[in-house]
Short mmCIF file of C-alpha atoms in Angstrom, two decimals:
data_model
loop_
_atom_site.label_atom_id
_atom_site.label_comp_id
_atom_site.label_asym_id
_atom_site.label_seq_id
_atom_site.Cartn_x
_atom_site.Cartn_y
_atom_site.Cartn_z
CA MET A 1 83.57 104.49 105.89
CA SER A 2 80.17 102.81 105.74
CA GLY A 3 81.58 99.29 105.89
CA VAL A 4 82.89 96.35 103.92
CA PRO A 5 81.23 96.16 100.46
CA THR A 6 79.11 93.26 99.19
CA LEU A 7 79.60 92.05 95.60
CA ASP A 8 77.72 89.49 93.52
CA ILE A 9 80.13 86.86 92.17
CA GLY A 10 77.34 85.68 89.88
CA ARG A 11 78.40 88.59 87.63
CA TRP A 12 81.50 86.56 86.69
CA ASP A 13 79.80 85.22 83.56
CA ASP A 14 78.29 88.41 82.13
CA ASP A 15 80.08 91.36 83.78
CA ARG A 16 83.54 89.97 84.49
CA ALA A 17 85.72 93.03 83.89
CA ALA A 18 83.64 95.25 86.18
CA LEU A 19 83.43 92.55 88.86
CA VAL A 20 87.20 92.03 88.83
CA ALA A 21 87.82 95.77 89.10
CA GLU A 22 85.37 96.19 91.99
CA LEU A 23 86.62 93.10 93.81
CA GLY A 24 90.23 94.18 93.49
CA ALA A 25 89.40 97.68 94.70
CA ALA A 26 87.53 96.28 97.72
CA TYR A 27 90.46 94.11 98.72
CA ARG A 28 93.00 96.88 98.23
CA GLU A 29 90.98 99.13 100.54
CA TYR A 30 89.67 96.73 103.17
CA GLY A 31 91.28 93.30 102.74
CA PHE A 32 87.66 92.13 103.18
CA CYS A 33 84.62 91.75 100.94
CA CYS A 34 81.22 90.09 101.31
CA ILE A 35 80.38 87.74 98.43
CA ARG A 36 76.81 86.90 97.42
CA GLY A 37 75.38 84.95 94.50
CA HIS A 38 77.79 82.09 95.20
CA GLY A 39 75.25 79.29 94.76
CA ILE A 40 76.05 77.34 97.94
CA PRO A 41 72.66 76.02 99.12
CA LYS A 42 71.42 77.30 102.48
CA ALA A 43 70.32 73.75 103.30
CA LEU A 44 73.95 72.57 103.05
CA ILE A 45 75.14 75.35 105.36
CA ASP A 46 72.33 74.67 107.85
CA GLU A 47 73.05 70.94 107.86
CA ALA A 48 76.74 71.52 108.59
CA TYR A 49 75.98 73.99 111.37
CA ALA A 50 73.56 71.54 112.96
CA ALA A 51 76.20 68.80 112.97
CA PHE A 52 78.85 71.09 114.44
CA ILE A 53 76.54 72.41 117.15
CA ALA A 54 75.61 68.83 118.06
CA PHE A 55 79.29 67.96 118.45
CA PHE A 56 80.06 70.90 120.74
CA ALA A 57 77.07 69.93 122.92
CA LEU A 58 78.66 66.54 123.70
CA PRO A 59 80.15 65.92 127.16
CA GLU A 60 83.69 67.25 127.54
CA ALA A 61 85.13 63.76 128.08
CA ILE A 62 83.77 62.59 124.73
CA LYS A 63 84.87 65.70 122.86
CA HIS A 64 88.39 65.44 124.22
CA GLN A 65 88.76 61.95 122.78
CA TYR A 66 89.14 63.76 119.47
CA ARG A 67 91.73 66.29 120.60
CA ALA A 68 93.91 67.51 117.75
CA GLY A 69 97.58 66.71 117.41
CA PRO A 70 100.45 69.17 116.81
CA GLY A 71 99.34 72.38 115.15
CA GLY A 72 95.67 71.68 115.80
CA THR A 73 95.49 70.50 112.21
CA ARG A 74 92.65 67.96 112.56
CA GLY A 75 90.03 67.35 115.25
CA LEU A 76 89.31 69.39 118.39
CA THR A 77 91.32 72.26 119.82
CA PRO A 78 89.86 72.90 123.29
CA LEU A 79 88.74 76.14 124.88
CA LYS A 80 91.41 78.74 125.75
CA VAL A 81 94.26 77.17 123.78
CA GLU A 82 94.76 79.42 120.75
CA THR A 83 96.18 82.83 121.63
CA ALA A 84 96.29 85.76 119.22
CA LYS A 85 99.86 86.87 118.51
CA GLY A 86 100.91 89.32 121.22
CA ALA A 87 97.78 88.75 123.33
CA ALA A 88 98.06 88.26 127.09
CA HIS A 89 95.18 85.79 127.33
CA PRO A 90 93.97 82.91 125.13
CA ASP A 91 90.78 83.20 123.09
CA LEU A 92 87.36 82.20 124.41
CA LYS A 93 86.74 79.55 121.77
CA GLU A 94 87.06 75.89 120.94
CA PHE A 95 87.13 74.57 117.41
CA TRP A 96 87.18 71.53 115.16
CA HIS A 97 89.31 71.26 112.02
CA ILE A 98 88.44 69.36 108.85
CA GLY A 99 91.19 69.11 106.25
CA ARG A 100 91.71 67.75 102.77
CA GLU A 101 91.10 64.07 102.15
CA LEU A 102 94.24 62.86 100.37
CA PRO A 103 94.33 60.03 97.83
CA PRO A 104 96.39 56.94 98.73
CA GLY A 105 100.09 57.47 98.22
CA SER A 106 99.88 61.27 98.12
CA LYS A 107 103.22 63.01 98.39
CA TYR A 108 101.58 65.41 100.84
CA ALA A 109 100.70 62.72 103.41
CA ALA A 110 103.68 63.70 105.56
CA THR A 111 102.40 67.26 105.92
CA MET A 112 98.62 66.68 106.06
CA ALA A 113 97.26 64.44 108.80
CA PRO A 114 94.17 62.29 108.17
CA ASN A 115 90.84 63.66 109.36
CA LEU A 116 89.13 62.65 112.58
CA TRP A 117 85.37 62.04 112.54
CA PRO A 118 83.18 61.98 115.68
CA ALA A 119 81.16 58.76 115.67
CA GLU A 120 78.68 60.30 118.12
CA VAL A 121 77.28 62.76 115.55
CA PRO A 122 75.64 61.06 112.55
CA GLY A 123 76.06 63.07 109.39
CA PHE A 124 79.02 65.10 110.69
CA ARG A 125 81.42 63.73 108.09
CA ALA A 126 79.03 64.05 105.15
CA ALA A 127 77.92 67.59 105.97
CA GLY A 128 81.39 68.81 106.91
CA SER A 129 82.98 67.34 103.79
CA ALA A 130 80.30 68.80 101.51
CA LEU A 131 80.73 72.29 102.95
CA TYR A 132 84.53 71.94 102.73
CA ASP A 133 84.27 71.17 99.02
CA ALA A 134 81.74 73.93 98.31
CA LEU A 135 83.80 76.63 100.01
CA GLY A 136 86.97 75.40 98.32
CA ALA A 137 85.32 75.78 94.92
CA LEU A 138 84.08 79.28 95.77
CA GLY A 139 87.52 80.25 97.03
CA ALA A 140 89.05 79.14 93.74
CA ARG A 141 86.59 81.42 91.88
CA VAL A 142 87.57 84.39 94.04
CA LEU A 143 91.26 83.70 93.40
CA SER A 144 90.60 83.52 89.66
CA ALA A 145 89.17 87.04 89.82
CA LEU A 146 92.10 88.30 91.87
CA ALA A 147 94.54 86.70 89.43
CA LEU A 148 93.00 88.76 86.66
CA HIS A 149 93.15 91.88 88.82
CA LEU A 150 96.90 91.26 89.32
CA GLY A 151 97.45 90.90 85.58
CA LEU A 152 97.84 87.11 85.69
CA ASP A 153 96.02 84.40 83.79
CA GLN A 154 92.71 83.57 85.48
CA HIS A 155 93.90 79.99 86.02
CA TRP A 156 97.22 81.01 87.62
CA PHE A 157 96.24 79.72 91.08
CA ASP A 158 94.65 76.47 89.88
CA ASP A 159 97.65 74.13 90.13
CA LYS A 160 98.91 75.91 93.24
CA ILE A 161 95.84 75.17 95.38
CA ASP A 162 94.60 71.84 93.97
CA HIS A 163 96.26 69.96 96.87
CA GLY A 164 96.22 72.86 99.31
CA ASN A 165 96.36 72.30 103.05
CA SER A 166 93.03 74.11 103.44
CA ILE A 167 91.05 73.89 106.67
CA LEU A 168 87.36 74.12 107.53
CA ARG A 169 87.08 75.34 111.12
CA ALA A 170 83.87 74.86 113.10
CA LEU A 171 83.98 77.42 115.93
CA HIS A 172 82.14 77.45 119.23
CA TYR A 173 82.28 80.51 121.46
CA PRO A 174 80.54 79.55 124.74
CA PRO A 175 78.57 82.01 126.87
CA ILE A 176 80.74 84.56 128.69
CA GLY A 177 81.34 83.55 132.30
CA PRO A 178 82.40 85.66 135.32
CA ASN A 179 86.00 84.44 134.99
CA ASP A 180 86.22 85.29 131.30
CA ILE A 181 86.26 89.09 131.44
CA ALA A 182 89.99 89.35 130.65
CA HIS A 183 89.61 87.19 127.54
CA GLU A 184 88.21 88.01 124.11
CA ARG A 185 86.26 85.58 121.97
CA ALA A 186 88.95 86.11 119.33
CA GLY A 187 91.72 88.60 119.92
CA ALA A 188 92.87 90.95 117.17
CA HIS A 189 94.73 88.94 114.54
CA GLU A 190 95.40 88.38 110.86
CA ASP A 191 94.81 85.07 109.08
CA ILE A 192 97.74 82.94 107.92
CA ASN A 193 96.46 81.57 104.60
CA LEU A 194 95.68 82.94 101.11
CA ILE A 195 92.01 83.82 101.67
CA THR A 196 89.41 82.98 104.31
CA LEU A 197 85.73 82.37 103.59
CA LEU A 198 83.40 82.79 106.57
CA VAL A 199 80.00 81.24 106.02
CA GLY A 200 77.26 82.29 108.42
CA ALA A 201 77.56 83.17 112.08
CA SER A 202 74.96 82.73 114.77
CA ASP A 203 75.53 86.20 116.22
CA SER A 204 77.30 89.50 115.61
CA GLY A 205 80.76 90.30 116.93
CA LEU A 206 83.15 90.25 113.94
CA GLU A 207 84.98 93.56 113.53
CA VAL A 208 87.59 94.73 111.00
CA LEU A 209 90.27 97.34 111.66
CA SER A 210 90.17 99.97 108.90
CA ARG A 211 93.33 101.62 107.61
CA HIS A 212 92.17 104.73 109.48
CA GLY A 213 92.23 102.91 112.81
CA ASP A 214 88.48 102.41 113.23
CA TRP A 215 86.87 99.08 114.11
CA LEU A 216 84.11 98.34 111.59
CA PRO A 217 81.42 95.75 112.41
CA VAL A 218 81.05 93.25 109.57
CA THR A 219 77.48 92.18 108.93
CA THR A 220 76.08 90.19 106.05
CA GLU A 221 72.69 90.03 104.40
CA GLY A 222 71.00 87.13 102.64
CA ASP A 223 73.42 84.49 101.41
CA ALA A 224 76.56 86.68 101.64
CA ILE A 225 79.83 85.07 102.73
CA VAL A 226 82.67 87.14 104.20
CA VAL A 227 85.93 86.62 102.27
CA ASN A 228 89.18 88.19 103.48
CA ILE A 229 92.84 88.26 102.53
CA GLY A 230 95.34 86.24 104.58
CA ASP A 231 99.04 86.82 105.22
CA MET A 232 100.17 84.46 102.46
CA LEU A 233 98.36 86.46 99.77
CA GLN A 234 99.49 89.72 101.33
CA ARG A 235 103.06 88.49 101.01
CA LEU A 236 102.56 87.12 97.50
CA SER A 237 101.01 90.42 96.35
CA ASN A 238 103.66 92.55 98.10
CA HIS A 239 100.92 94.12 100.26
CA ILE A 240 98.76 95.21 97.33
CA TYR A 241 96.11 93.19 99.15
CA PRO A 242 96.35 93.80 102.91
CA SER A 243 95.80 91.04 105.44
CA THR A 244 93.51 93.10 107.63
CA THR A 245 93.42 92.83 111.41
CA HIS A 246 90.09 91.56 112.74
CA ARG A 247 88.60 90.26 115.96
CA VAL A 248 85.46 88.83 117.54
CA VAL A 249 84.42 91.01 120.46
CA ASN A 250 82.63 89.86 123.57
CA PRO A 251 78.91 90.70 123.62
CA THR A 252 77.18 92.37 126.52
CA GLY A 253 73.81 91.92 128.18
CA GLU A 254 71.62 89.02 127.09
CA ALA A 255 73.89 88.20 124.15
CA ALA A 256 76.74 87.38 126.55
CA ARG A 257 74.70 84.46 127.83
CA ARG A 258 74.37 82.94 124.36
CA ALA A 259 76.85 80.70 122.61
CA ARG A 260 78.12 81.86 119.22
CA TYR A 261 79.02 79.61 116.29
CA SER A 262 80.79 80.37 113.04
CA VAL A 263 82.52 78.42 110.27
CA PRO A 264 85.51 79.86 108.40
CA TYR A 265 87.32 78.05 105.58
CA PHE A 266 91.02 78.83 105.41
CA LEU A 267 92.20 78.36 101.83
CA HIS A 268 95.88 77.36 101.74
CA PRO A 269 98.18 76.66 98.82
CA ASN A 270 99.86 73.32 98.28
CA PRO A 271 102.42 72.73 101.05
CA ASP A 272 105.38 72.93 98.66
CA PHE A 273 104.19 76.13 96.97
CA LEU A 274 106.93 78.75 97.16
CA ILE A 275 105.55 82.06 98.38
CA ASP A 276 107.61 84.52 96.37
CA VAL A 277 106.56 88.10 95.62
CA LEU A 278 104.89 88.35 92.21
CA PRO A 279 106.98 90.43 89.80
CA SER A 280 103.85 92.29 88.67
CA CYS A 281 103.42 93.54 92.25
CA VAL A 282 106.88 95.11 92.49
CA THR A 283 107.32 98.74 91.43
CA THR A 284 109.65 101.61 92.22
CA GLU A 285 107.04 102.92 94.65
CA ASN A 286 106.42 99.45 96.11
CA PRO A 287 109.74 97.55 96.15
CA SER A 288 109.74 93.91 97.21
CA ARG A 289 109.23 93.57 100.95
CA TYR A 290 110.20 89.90 101.02
CA PRO A 291 113.49 89.15 99.24
CA GLU A 292 113.57 85.58 100.60
CA PRO A 293 110.81 83.18 99.46
CA ILE A 294 109.39 80.55 101.81
CA THR A 295 107.31 77.43 101.26
CA ALA A 296 103.68 77.50 102.34
CA ASN A 297 104.26 74.67 104.80
CA ASP A 298 107.24 76.35 106.48
CA TYR A 299 105.34 79.62 106.73
CA LEU A 300 102.30 77.87 108.21
CA TRP A 301 104.27 76.21 110.98
CA GLN A 302 106.17 79.40 111.72
CA ARG A 303 102.87 81.14 112.33
CA LEU A 304 101.28 78.26 114.26
CA ARG A 305 104.11 78.46 116.76
CA GLU A 306 103.38 82.16 117.24
CA ILE A 307 99.76 81.54 118.27
CA GLY A 308 100.39 78.65 120.62
CA LEU A 309 99.19 75.80 118.39
CA SER A 310 102.60 74.18 117.99
#
């Protein structure tokens, strides 16, 4: 078990069948894969990180003016609020959520709150929105490949995610203090959504639980982005793709005195999408595990309640 594989999504145009096979195999084994060749400019990623770091450096009183509403869906969720399911202590992190900008009169306005934008950080909205769009487009490409791997049309997901309640999360893990020993930066958990795309991280710490019970550090090289399966896709695929447990461990030594930043993009389906096990994923050896379908919005709020965000 040497670690999570890295695949070049640039092969989509000239080596599609092999890429789809390798990508599907990686997700069946790990639930995780590192994706390179995605074409998202490093300058865009760096600009977004700079804006997010500037926001988290603001005085607490200013930051808390932008505190998120129910579910932490937009704006700031403060330190030690989110708690991994089953964990005794909340995570050592604070985060900011950017969501989809809806057109006027959208039928999804009741389930997607408008974004908040910190006036104190010039360029925050522009950089955050640009990275949101870029990661959404990459996520759609990954889902196209997985659709083919599942025996579906490559465009099967297109009209199911075009108004998805996807979230860009800017994460700040502050330095570890003497009163933080009982907490983890991010306790062991699985993601709620279809897939998650994690672009960059200012330090190590991400670990994935293998099916053999080993914690594997996930590291990336060059422009690689970590992309993992969430619970919604695990359910949709009847566990063909596992939603793998992962965590962010506390560093030791000098690293414990440094802040850590990372930016995941949680790709969600449209709120009214019905998560129902795909017939192609049901066999005699793998009977349907979920006889009752559920809408993406109902499933989201069910899970948010479990982790203390609602």
